[in-house]
Amino acid sequence: MCLAIPARITAIDPTGETARIALGGVTRDCSLALIDDAAVGDYVLVHVGYALNRIGEEEAQETLALMREAGVPVDAAHEDAA
Amino acid sequence: MTNPAGKLLIQVHADGVGIASTRPVQAARLLVGRGTAQTLHLLPALFSICASAQATAGVTAIEQALALTTDPAVGARRRQLVAVETVREHLWRILLDWPRALSEPPDTAAMAAAMAADAAWRATLTAGGDLLTPAARATVGAAPTTVPARLQLAELGARWVFGLAPDTWLGQVDGLATLVTWAERTETVAARLVRRVLAADWAGLGRCAVDALPELPAPDLERHLAGADPAADAFVARPNWDGQARETSAFTRQLAWPLVLDLTERFGNGLLPRLAAQLTEVARGLAATAGESAPPASAPLPPGVGLAQVQAARGLLVHRVRLADEQIAEYRILAPTEWNFHPQGVVAAGLSGLVQHAAPAELEPLARLFITAVDPCVDFDLNFFTDRLDR
């Protein structure tokens, strides 16, 4: 029952090590240390502060819609969400 | 603070430990009314941390509900997929969490390489057909050659965890004495942590009297999970067996392995036996002699019902489905974190003892290490409400 939440990368720091991600209406930082070649605009799955892998926007939106349907508060995420 | 994936809220008080959870344990309800194909597409997308275990449990339960027989070769490859996922999840703890206990940075480079090798291994296992569709027999080609992919991850395990080939480690390290010898000769984070735990006399910290979850007879489990009964919802949120909180984890799976058995006789279910169990499970998953676990026995269930029990990375994962007119009429998932982080479970009891015995300055890092050794599948908040920190 372990959810990884899709989030969109909105900015990447100059070192390439961390990204700013948009999750619901909130932004926060996550580590890019476990994936290669992430770019602004990519959707990534985020788990305990790490981006795990890229997924397509359509898949991300589908997963987010499902999570909303399941009552998972993906639009109310606060800064500890990732 | 809201975390969409849910969180464990662990509060340590002078007179006990409280654990609350915001995990969406009823999320499987969204599958009700959907078809089986869509359900099997959604399960790994939703529950992506243990996607192989979730997909395997889902397809196995649906096959049972449809009275379809699982091809033995397909069943074996599904179990291999879950075993590879288990290795990856334990490596996450060892490479990213164990260094924190030594005030070292997480080894993200090693973990990134391990994830790439894990993905390559799983791609080999799934090549040639979709293992995770009901009655997959006809779509799966000949058994793939997985040896090169396994050796790639085994080589990484040798470099970053064991300091020698995983199967050699398994052969050499069979008890406390040989574990000490290995730790003293090896410069990996795992060896350094074992040295530290022994030198600081932490090996038995967190020892408590919570027993391992026994094998669950399907008819008994069915009674707990069936129907729209609120008691079934309560069971998946806070499960117990025979009225007792139980543990299901890498530690309980490896209890009979010589190293873990020897350490358990000395330190009970304390910290060092838990760390050793995680190492053992990684080594066994990577070893050339890795044996396949037996397929779970099936038991008679009501028509249209399927019940799958899968040993996922963090313990027993149960999926229970009831189909009506080829649609999902009921779906429940019982995950290991709910057993292990039960308010009276092994973490609550273990932390209560740990608080009494750990030095105040070490209390918080030790509590974090103990929690990650039991291994929750979500993030956790740990707060102390005890004056032991101030002494």
CSV table of C-alpha atoms in Angstrom, one decimal:
chain,number,residue,atom,x,y,z
A,1,MET,CA,0.0,0.0,0.0
A,2,CYS,CA,2.9,2.3,-0.7
A,3,LEU,CA,2.0,5.2,-2.9
A,4,ALA,CA,4.6,7.2,-4.8
A,5,ILE,CA,3.0,10.6,-5.8
A,6,PRO,CA,3.5,12.0,-9.3
A,7,ALA,CA,4.9,15.5,-9.3
A,8,ARG,CA,6.0,17.9,-12.0
A,9,ILE,CA,9.5,19.4,-12.0
A,10,THR,CA,9.3,23.2,-12.1
A,11,ALA,CA,13.0,24.1,-11.6
A,12,ILE,CA,16.3,22.4,-11.2
A,13,ASP,CA,19.1,23.9,-9.1
A,14,PRO,CA,22.4,24.7,-10.8
A,15,THR,CA,24.1,21.6,-9.4
A,16,GLY,CA,21.5,19.4,-10.8
A,17,GLU,CA,21.1,17.6,-7.5
A,18,THR,CA,17.7,18.9,-6.4
A,19,ALA,CA,14.6,20.0,-8.1
A,20,ARG,CA,11.6,22.1,-7.2
A,21,ILE,CA,8.5,20.1,-7.8
A,22,ALA,CA,4.8,21.0,-8.0
A,23,LEU,CA,2.5,18.7,-6.1
A,24,GLY,CA,-1.1,19.7,-5.9
A,25,GLY,CA,-1.1,23.4,-5.2
A,26,VAL,CA,2.2,23.4,-3.3
A,27,THR,CA,5.8,23.3,-4.3
A,28,ARG,CA,8.8,21.8,-2.5
A,29,ASP,CA,12.3,20.4,-3.2
A,30,CYS,CA,13.3,16.8,-3.8
A,31,SER,CA,16.5,15.1,-4.5
A,32,LEU,CA,17.4,14.1,-8.1
A,33,ALA,CA,20.3,11.9,-7.0
A,34,LEU,CA,18.6,8.7,-8.0
A,35,ILE,CA,17.7,9.6,-11.6
A,36,ASP,CA,19.5,10.8,-14.7
A,37,ASP,CA,18.7,13.6,-17.1
A,38,ALA,CA,15.7,15.0,-15.4
A,39,ALA,CA,14.4,18.1,-17.1
A,40,VAL,CA,12.0,20.9,-16.2
A,41,GLY,CA,8.5,19.9,-17.1
A,42,ASP,CA,9.1,16.2,-16.5
A,43,TYR,CA,6.8,14.2,-14.2
A,44,VAL,CA,8.5,12.1,-11.6
A,45,LEU,CA,7.4,9.7,-8.9
A,46,VAL,CA,8.4,11.0,-5.6
A,47,HIS,CA,9.1,8.9,-2.5
A,48,VAL,CA,10.4,10.1,0.9
A,49,GLY,CA,12.2,13.1,-0.7
A,50,TYR,CA,13.7,11.3,-3.7
A,51,ALA,CA,12.5,11.4,-7.3
A,52,LEU,CA,12.4,7.7,-8.3
A,53,ASN,CA,11.7,7.7,-12.0
A,54,ARG,CA,10.1,9.8,-14.8
A,55,ILE,CA,6.6,9.0,-16.0
A,56,GLY,CA,4.6,10.4,-18.9
A,57,GLU,CA,2.3,13.3,-18.3
A,58,GLU,CA,-0.8,11.3,-19.3
A,59,GLU,CA,0.2,8.5,-16.9
A,60,ALA,CA,0.9,11.0,-14.1
A,61,GLN,CA,-2.5,12.7,-14.6
A,62,GLU,CA,-4.3,9.3,-14.7
A,63,THR,CA,-2.6,8.3,-11.5
A,64,LEU,CA,-3.4,11.6,-9.8
A,65,ALA,CA,-7.0,11.3,-10.8
A,66,LEU,CA,-7.2,7.8,-9.4
A,67,MET,CA,-5.6,9.0,-6.1
A,68,ARG,CA,-8.2,11.8,-5.9
A,69,GLU,CA,-10.9,9.2,-6.5
A,70,ALA,CA,-9.5,7.1,-3.7
A,71,GLY,CA,-9.6,10.0,-1.3
A,72,VAL,CA,-5.8,10.5,-1.3
A,73,PRO,CA,-5.3,14.3,-0.7
A,74,VAL,CA,-3.0,15.0,-3.6
A,75,ASP,CA,-4.3,18.6,-3.9
A,76,ALA,CA,-3.8,19.4,-0.2
A,77,ALA,CA,-0.1,18.5,-0.1
A,78,HIS,CA,2.0,20.6,2.2
A,79,GLU,CA,5.7,21.0,2.3
A,80,ASP,CA,6.4,17.6,3.9
A,81,ALA,CA,4.6,15.8,1.1
A,82,ALA,CA,7.6,14.4,-0.7
B,1,MET,CA,0.7,18.9,7.5
B,2,THR,CA,-0.8,16.6,4.9
B,3,ASN,CA,1.2,13.9,3.1
B,4,PRO,CA,-0.8,12.3,0.3
B,5,ALA,CA,1.1,9.1,0.6
B,6,GLY,CA,0.3,9.0,4.3
B,7,LYS,CA,2.6,9.1,7.2
B,8,LEU,CA,3.3,7.3,10.5
B,9,LEU,CA,3.2,9.6,13.5
B,10,ILE,CA,5.3,8.0,16.3
B,11,GLN,CA,5.2,9.7,19.7
B,12,VAL,CA,7.5,8.5,22.4
B,13,HIS,CA,6.3,9.3,26.0
B,14,ALA,CA,7.9,8.5,29.3
B,15,ASP,CA,5.2,5.8,29.9
B,16,GLY,CA,4.8,4.4,26.4
B,17,VAL,CA,4.8,4.9,22.7
B,18,GLY,CA,1.9,6.0,20.6
B,19,ILE,CA,1.6,5.3,16.8
B,20,ALA,CA,-1.0,6.8,14.6
B,21,SER,CA,-1.2,6.5,10.8
B,22,THR,CA,-2.6,8.6,8.0
B,23,ARG,CA,-1.9,5.9,5.4
B,24,PRO,CA,-4.8,5.5,2.9
B,25,VAL,CA,-5.4,1.9,3.9
B,26,GLN,CA,-8.9,1.8,2.2
B,27,ALA,CA,-7.6,3.1,-1.1
B,28,ALA,CA,-8.3,-0.2,-2.8
B,29,ARG,CA,-12.0,0.7,-2.7
B,30,LEU,CA,-11.5,2.7,-5.9
B,31,LEU,CA,-11.2,-0.6,-7.7
B,32,VAL,CA,-14.8,-1.6,-7.0
B,33,GLY,CA,-16.9,-1.5,-10.2
B,34,ARG,CA,-13.9,-1.8,-12.5
B,35,GLY,CA,-13.0,-4.7,-14.7
B,36,THR,CA,-10.2,-7.1,-13.9
B,37,ALA,CA,-7.9,-5.9,-16.7
B,38,GLN,CA,-8.2,-2.3,-15.6
B,39,THR,CA,-7.7,-3.3,-12.0
B,40,LEU,CA,-4.5,-5.0,-12.9
B,41,HIS,CA,-3.3,-2.0,-14.9
B,42,LEU,CA,-4.1,0.4,-11.9
B,43,LEU,CA,-2.6,-1.6,-9.1
B,44,PRO,CA,1.1,-1.1,-10.0
B,45,ALA,CA,0.5,2.4,-11.1
B,46,LEU,CA,-1.1,3.4,-7.8
B,47,PHE,CA,1.1,1.3,-5.4
B,48,SER,CA,4.3,1.9,-7.2
B,49,ILE,CA,6.8,1.4,-4.4
B,50,CYS,CA,6.2,-2.3,-4.3
B,51,ALA,CA,4.6,-2.5,-7.7
B,52,SER,CA,5.8,-6.1,-8.4
B,53,ALA,CA,4.4,-7.4,-5.2
B,54,GLN,CA,1.1,-5.5,-5.6
B,55,ALA,CA,0.7,-6.6,-9.2
B,56,THR,CA,1.5,-10.2,-8.3
B,57,ALA,CA,-0.9,-10.3,-5.4
B,58,GLY,CA,-3.6,-8.7,-7.6
B,59,VAL,CA,-3.3,-11.1,-10.5
B,60,THR,CA,-3.0,-14.1,-8.2
B,61,ALA,CA,-6.2,-13.1,-6.3
B,62,ILE,CA,-8.1,-12.5,-9.6
B,63,GLU,CA,-7.0,-15.8,-11.1
B,64,GLN,CA,-8.3,-17.5,-8.0
B,65,ALA,CA,-11.6,-15.6,-8.2
B,66,LEU,CA,-11.9,-16.6,-11.9
B,67,ALA,CA,-11.0,-20.2,-11.1
B,68,LEU,CA,-8.0,-20.0,-13.4
B,69,THR,CA,-4.9,-22.1,-12.8
B,70,THR,CA,-1.6,-20.3,-12.5
B,71,ASP,CA,1.1,-21.8,-14.8
B,72,PRO,CA,3.8,-23.0,-12.4
B,73,ALA,CA,6.5,-21.4,-14.5
B,74,VAL,CA,4.7,-18.1,-14.5
B,75,GLY,CA,4.2,-18.3,-10.8
B,76,ALA,CA,7.9,-18.9,-10.2
B,77,ARG,CA,8.8,-15.9,-12.4
B,78,ARG,CA,6.4,-13.7,-10.5
B,79,ARG,CA,8.0,-14.7,-7.3
B,80,GLN,CA,11.4,-13.9,-8.7
B,81,LEU,CA,10.1,-10.4,-9.7
B,82,VAL,CA,9.0,-9.9,-6.1
B,83,ALA,CA,12.3,-11.2,-4.8
B,84,VAL,CA,14.3,-8.7,-7.0
B,85,GLU,CA,12.1,-5.9,-5.7
B,86,THR,CA,12.8,-7.0,-2.2
B,87,VAL,CA,16.5,-6.8,-2.7
B,88,ARG,CA,16.1,-3.2,-4.1
B,89,GLU,CA,14.0,-2.1,-1.1
B,90,HIS,CA,16.5,-3.5,1.4
B,91,LEU,CA,19.4,-1.9,-0.5
B,92,TRP,CA,17.5,1.4,-0.1
B,93,ARG,CA,17.7,1.0,3.7
B,94,ILE,CA,21.3,-0.1,3.7
B,95,LEU,CA,22.6,2.5,1.3
B,96,LEU,CA,20.4,5.5,2.1
B,97,ASP,CA,19.3,5.1,5.8
B,98,TRP,CA,22.1,3.1,7.5
B,99,PRO,CA,24.7,5.8,6.7
B,100,ARG,CA,22.7,8.3,8.7
B,101,ALA,CA,23.1,6.2,11.8
B,102,LEU,CA,26.9,6.7,11.4
B,103,SER,CA,26.6,10.4,10.6
B,104,GLU,CA,27.6,9.6,7.0
B,105,PRO,CA,25.8,10.9,3.9
B,106,PRO,CA,23.5,8.5,2.1
B,107,ASP,CA,25.2,6.7,-0.8
B,108,THR,CA,22.9,8.0,-3.6
B,109,ALA,CA,25.4,7.0,-6.3
B,110,ALA,CA,25.4,3.4,-5.2
B,111,MET,CA,21.6,3.4,-4.9
B,112,ALA,CA,21.2,4.9,-8.3
B,113,ALA,CA,23.4,2.2,-9.8
B,114,ALA,CA,21.5,-0.5,-7.9
B,115,MET,CA,18.2,0.8,-9.2
B,116,ALA,CA,19.4,0.7,-12.7
B,117,ALA,CA,20.7,-2.9,-12.2
B,118,ASP,CA,17.4,-3.9,-10.6
B,119,ALA,CA,15.4,-2.5,-13.5
B,120,ALA,CA,17.6,-4.4,-16.0
B,121,TRP,CA,17.1,-7.7,-14.0
B,122,ARG,CA,13.3,-7.2,-13.9
B,123,ALA,CA,13.3,-6.4,-17.6
B,124,THR,CA,14.9,-9.7,-18.2
B,125,LEU,CA,12.3,-11.5,-16.1
B,126,THR,CA,9.4,-9.9,-17.9
B,127,ALA,CA,10.8,-10.1,-21.4
B,128,GLY,CA,8.7,-12.0,-24.0
B,129,GLY,CA,5.3,-11.6,-22.4
B,130,ASP,CA,3.1,-10.1,-19.7
B,131,LEU,CA,3.6,-12.2,-16.6
B,132,LEU,CA,1.0,-10.2,-14.8
B,133,THR,CA,-2.2,-11.0,-16.7
B,134,PRO,CA,-4.5,-13.7,-15.6
B,135,ALA,CA,-3.6,-17.2,-16.9
B,136,ALA,CA,-0.5,-15.7,-18.5
B,137,ARG,CA,0.8,-19.1,-19.6
B,138,ALA,CA,0.2,-18.6,-23.3
B,139,THR,CA,1.8,-15.2,-23.5
B,140,VAL,CA,5.1,-16.0,-21.7
B,141,GLY,CA,8.0,-17.2,-23.8
B,142,ALA,CA,10.7,-19.5,-22.7
B,143,ALA,CA,12.4,-18.9,-19.3
B,144,PRO,CA,14.8,-16.0,-19.8
B,145,THR,CA,18.5,-16.0,-19.0
B,146,THR,CA,18.6,-13.9,-15.9
B,147,VAL,CA,22.1,-14.8,-14.8
B,148,PRO,CA,24.0,-11.7,-16.3
B,149,ALA,CA,21.4,-9.3,-14.8
B,150,ARG,CA,21.6,-11.0,-11.4
B,151,LEU,CA,25.4,-11.0,-11.5
B,152,GLN,CA,25.4,-7.2,-12.3
B,153,LEU,CA,23.5,-6.4,-9.1
B,154,ALA,CA,25.4,-9.1,-7.1
B,155,GLU,CA,28.6,-7.3,-8.1
B,156,LEU,CA,27.3,-4.0,-6.8
B,157,GLY,CA,26.2,-5.8,-3.6
B,158,ALA,CA,29.7,-7.2,-3.2
B,159,ARG,CA,31.2,-3.8,-3.7
B,160,TRP,CA,29.0,-1.7,-1.5
B,161,VAL,CA,27.5,-4.0,1.1
B,162,PHE,CA,29.3,-7.3,1.7
B,163,GLY,CA,32.9,-6.6,0.6
B,164,LEU,CA,32.8,-10.1,-1.1
B,165,ALA,CA,30.4,-12.1,-3.3
B,166,PRO,CA,27.0,-12.4,-1.6
B,167,ASP,CA,27.0,-16.2,-1.8
B,168,THR,CA,30.5,-16.3,-0.2
B,169,TRP,CA,29.2,-14.0,2.6
B,170,LEU,CA,26.3,-16.4,3.2
B,171,GLY,CA,28.7,-19.3,3.5
B,172,GLN,CA,31.1,-17.5,5.8
B,173,VAL,CA,28.8,-15.6,8.1
B,174,ASP,CA,26.7,-18.0,10.1
B,175,GLY,CA,26.7,-16.6,13.6
B,176,LEU,CA,27.9,-13.8,15.9
B,177,ALA,CA,31.5,-14.9,15.8
B,178,THR,CA,31.8,-14.9,12.0
B,179,LEU,CA,29.7,-11.7,11.7
B,180,VAL,CA,32.2,-10.0,14.0
B,181,THR,CA,35.1,-11.3,12.0
B,182,TRP,CA,33.5,-10.1,8.7
B,183,ALA,CA,32.7,-6.7,10.1
B,184,GLU,CA,36.2,-6.1,11.4
B,185,ARG,CA,37.7,-7.0,8.0
B,186,THR,CA,35.3,-5.0,5.8
B,187,GLU,CA,34.9,-1.3,4.9
B,188,THR,CA,31.3,-1.0,3.8
B,189,VAL,CA,28.6,1.0,5.5
B,190,ALA,CA,27.0,-2.3,6.5
B,191,ALA,CA,30.1,-3.6,8.2
B,192,ARG,CA,30.7,-0.2,9.9
B,193,LEU,CA,27.2,-0.2,11.3
B,194,VAL,CA,27.5,-3.8,12.6
B,195,ARG,CA,30.8,-2.8,14.3
B,196,ARG,CA,29.2,0.3,15.8
B,197,VAL,CA,26.1,-1.6,17.1
B,198,LEU,CA,28.3,-4.2,18.8
B,199,ALA,CA,30.8,-1.8,20.2
B,200,ALA,CA,28.0,0.4,21.7
B,201,ASP,CA,26.1,-2.6,23.1
B,202,TRP,CA,23.1,-1.8,21.0
B,203,ALA,CA,22.6,-5.3,19.6
B,204,GLY,CA,19.6,-6.2,21.7
B,205,LEU,CA,18.0,-2.7,21.8
B,206,GLY,CA,14.3,-2.8,20.9
B,207,ARG,CA,13.9,-6.4,22.0
B,208,CYS,CA,10.3,-7.1,22.9
B,209,ALA,CA,7.7,-9.9,23.2
B,210,VAL,CA,5.7,-9.4,20.0
B,211,ASP,CA,5.6,-12.7,18.1
B,212,ALA,CA,5.9,-13.4,14.4
B,213,LEU,CA,2.7,-13.6,12.4
B,214,PRO,CA,2.0,-17.3,11.9
B,215,GLU,CA,0.9,-18.8,8.6
B,216,LEU,CA,-2.6,-17.5,8.0
B,217,PRO,CA,-5.2,-20.1,6.9
B,218,ALA,CA,-7.1,-18.7,4.0
B,219,PRO,CA,-10.6,-19.5,5.5
B,220,ASP,CA,-9.7,-17.6,8.7
B,221,LEU,CA,-8.3,-14.7,6.7
B,222,GLU,CA,-11.3,-14.7,4.5
B,223,ARG,CA,-13.6,-14.2,7.5
B,224,HIS,CA,-11.6,-11.1,8.5
B,225,LEU,CA,-11.6,-9.5,5.1
B,226,ALA,CA,-15.0,-10.4,3.6
B,227,GLY,CA,-18.0,-8.2,3.1
B,228,ALA,CA,-18.8,-4.6,3.7
B,229,ASP,CA,-18.5,-5.1,7.5
B,230,PRO,CA,-16.8,-2.1,9.2
B,231,ALA,CA,-14.8,-4.7,11.2
B,232,ALA,CA,-13.1,-5.7,8.0
B,233,ASP,CA,-12.1,-2.1,7.4
B,234,ALA,CA,-10.8,-1.9,11.0
B,235,PHE,CA,-8.9,-5.2,10.5
B,236,VAL,CA,-6.9,-3.8,7.5
B,237,ALA,CA,-6.2,-0.6,9.4
B,238,ARG,CA,-5.1,-2.3,12.7
B,239,PRO,CA,-4.8,-6.0,12.2
B,240,ASN,CA,-4.2,-8.5,15.0
B,241,TRP,CA,-4.2,-12.3,15.1
B,242,ASP,CA,-5.8,-14.2,17.9
B,243,GLY,CA,-6.2,-10.9,19.7
B,244,GLN,CA,-2.4,-10.2,19.6
B,245,ALA,CA,-0.4,-7.7,17.6
B,246,ARG,CA,2.1,-9.6,15.3
B,247,GLU,CA,5.1,-8.9,13.2
B,248,THR,CA,5.7,-9.8,9.5
B,249,SER,CA,9.0,-8.6,8.1
B,250,ALA,CA,12.4,-9.6,6.7
B,251,PHE,CA,13.3,-10.5,10.3
B,252,THR,CA,10.4,-12.9,10.8
B,253,ARG,CA,11.1,-14.5,7.3
B,254,GLN,CA,14.7,-15.1,8.1
B,255,LEU,CA,14.3,-16.4,11.7
B,256,ALA,CA,15.4,-19.9,10.8
B,257,TRP,CA,18.5,-18.8,8.8
B,258,PRO,CA,21.7,-19.8,10.8
B,259,LEU,CA,23.0,-16.2,11.3
B,260,VAL,CA,19.7,-14.7,12.3
B,261,LEU,CA,18.9,-17.7,14.5
B,262,ASP,CA,22.1,-17.4,16.4
B,263,LEU,CA,21.7,-13.7,16.8
B,264,THR,CA,18.1,-14.1,17.9
B,265,GLU,CA,19.2,-16.6,20.6
B,266,ARG,CA,21.5,-13.9,22.0
B,267,PHE,CA,19.6,-10.7,21.4
B,268,GLY,CA,16.0,-11.7,20.8
B,269,ASN,CA,14.3,-9.6,18.2
B,270,GLY,CA,16.5,-6.6,18.9
B,271,LEU,CA,18.4,-4.3,16.6
B,272,LEU,CA,21.3,-6.5,15.4
B,273,PRO,CA,19.2,-9.5,14.4
B,274,ARG,CA,17.0,-7.2,12.4
B,275,LEU,CA,19.9,-5.6,10.5
B,276,ALA,CA,21.4,-9.1,9.9
B,277,ALA,CA,18.1,-10.3,8.6
B,278,GLN,CA,18.0,-7.5,6.0
B,279,LEU,CA,21.6,-8.3,5.0
B,280,THR,CA,20.8,-12.0,4.8
B,281,GLU,CA,17.8,-11.4,2.6
B,282,VAL,CA,19.8,-9.2,0.2
B,283,ALA,CA,22.6,-11.9,0.0
B,284,ARG,CA,20.1,-14.7,-0.5
B,285,GLY,CA,18.3,-12.7,-3.3
B,286,LEU,CA,21.6,-12.1,-5.0
B,287,ALA,CA,23.3,-15.4,-4.5
B,288,ALA,CA,23.8,-17.9,-7.2
B,289,THR,CA,22.1,-20.5,-5.1
B,290,ALA,CA,19.1,-18.4,-4.5
B,291,GLY,CA,16.3,-20.9,-4.0
B,292,GLU,CA,12.7,-20.3,-5.1
B,293,SER,CA,10.1,-20.2,-2.4
B,294,ALA,CA,7.3,-22.7,-2.7
B,295,PRO,CA,4.1,-21.4,-4.3
B,296,PRO,CA,1.5,-20.6,-1.7
B,297,ALA,CA,-1.0,-23.3,-1.0
B,298,SER,CA,-4.5,-22.6,-2.3
B,299,ALA,CA,-7.5,-23.3,-0.1
B,300,PRO,CA,-11.2,-23.5,-0.9
B,301,LEU,CA,-12.9,-20.1,-0.9
B,302,PRO,CA,-16.4,-19.0,-1.9
B,303,PRO,CA,-17.1,-18.8,-5.6
B,304,GLY,CA,-15.9,-15.5,-7.1
B,305,VAL,CA,-13.5,-14.9,-4.3
B,306,GLY,CA,-9.7,-14.7,-4.5
B,307,LEU,CA,-7.2,-14.4,-1.7
B,308,ALA,CA,-3.5,-13.9,-2.4
B,309,GLN,CA,-0.7,-13.9,0.1
B,310,VAL,CA,2.6,-12.6,-1.2
B,311,GLN,CA,5.9,-12.1,0.7
B,312,ALA,CA,6.7,-8.5,-0.2
B,313,ALA,CA,9.8,-6.6,0.8
B,314,ARG,CA,8.4,-5.5,4.2
B,315,GLY,CA,6.4,-8.6,5.0
B,316,LEU,CA,3.2,-10.3,4.1
B,317,LEU,CA,1.0,-8.6,1.6
B,318,VAL,CA,-2.6,-9.8,1.2
B,319,HIS,CA,-5.1,-9.0,-1.5
B,320,ARG,CA,-8.7,-10.2,-1.3
B,321,VAL,CA,-11.1,-9.7,-4.1
B,322,ARG,CA,-14.7,-10.7,-4.8
B,323,LEU,CA,-15.9,-10.6,-8.4
B,324,ALA,CA,-19.5,-10.3,-9.6
B,325,ASP,CA,-20.3,-10.4,-13.3
B,326,GLU,CA,-16.5,-10.0,-14.0
B,327,GLN,CA,-16.4,-6.7,-12.2
B,328,ILE,CA,-14.7,-6.0,-8.9
B,329,ALA,CA,-17.4,-6.2,-6.2
B,330,GLU,CA,-15.0,-6.0,-3.2
B,331,TYR,CA,-11.3,-5.3,-2.9
B,332,ARG,CA,-9.2,-5.2,0.2
B,333,ILE,CA,-5.4,-4.9,0.7
B,334,LEU,CA,-3.8,-5.8,4.0
B,335,ALA,CA,-0.2,-4.5,4.0
B,336,PRO,CA,2.7,-5.4,6.4
B,337,THR,CA,3.2,-1.8,7.7
B,338,GLU,CA,-0.2,-2.1,9.4
B,339,TRP,CA,0.9,-5.2,11.4
B,340,ASN,CA,4.4,-3.8,12.3
B,341,PHE,CA,3.3,-0.3,13.1
B,342,HIS,CA,0.2,-1.4,15.0
B,343,PRO,CA,-0.3,0.8,18.2
B,344,GLN,CA,0.6,-2.4,20.3
B,345,GLY,CA,3.0,-3.8,17.7
B,346,VAL,CA,6.7,-4.5,17.5
B,347,VAL,CA,7.7,-0.9,16.9
B,348,ALA,CA,5.6,0.5,19.7
B,349,ALA,CA,6.8,-2.2,22.1
B,350,GLY,CA,10.4,-2.1,20.9
B,351,LEU,CA,10.7,1.6,21.2
B,352,SER,CA,9.2,1.6,24.7
B,353,GLY,CA,12.1,-0.7,25.8
B,354,LEU,CA,14.7,1.2,23.8
B,355,VAL,CA,13.8,4.5,25.5
B,356,GLN,CA,14.6,3.0,28.9
B,357,HIS,CA,18.0,1.7,27.9
B,358,ALA,CA,19.5,4.0,25.3
B,359,ALA,CA,21.7,6.9,26.4
B,360,PRO,CA,19.8,10.2,26.1
B,361,ALA,CA,22.1,11.7,23.4
B,362,GLU,CA,21.7,8.6,21.3
B,363,LEU,CA,18.0,8.1,21.8
B,364,GLU,CA,16.7,9.8,18.7
B,365,PRO,CA,19.2,8.4,16.1
B,366,LEU,CA,18.8,4.9,17.7
B,367,ALA,CA,15.0,5.1,17.6
B,368,ARG,CA,15.2,6.1,13.9
B,369,LEU,CA,17.5,3.2,13.1
B,370,PHE,CA,15.3,0.8,14.9
B,371,ILE,CA,12.2,2.1,13.0
B,372,THR,CA,14.0,1.8,9.7
B,373,ALA,CA,15.2,-1.7,10.7
B,374,VAL,CA,11.6,-2.8,11.0
B,375,ASP,CA,11.0,-0.8,7.8
B,376,PRO,CA,7.9,1.2,7.2
B,377,CYS,CA,6.9,1.8,3.6
B,378,VAL,CA,6.1,5.4,4.2
B,379,ASP,CA,7.8,8.3,5.8
B,380,PHE,CA,7.4,8.9,9.6
B,381,ASP,CA,7.4,11.7,12.1
B,382,LEU,CA,9.2,10.8,15.4
B,383,ASN,CA,8.5,13.0,18.4
B,384,PHE,CA,9.7,12.7,22.0
B,385,PHE,CA,7.7,13.7,25.0
B,386,THR,CA,10.1,12.5,27.6
B,387,ASP,CA,12.7,14.2,29.8
B,388,ARG,CA,15.2,11.4,29.0
B,389,LEU,CA,16.4,13.6,26.2
B,390,ASP,CA,17.3,16.4,28.6
B,391,ARG,CA,19.3,14.5,31.1
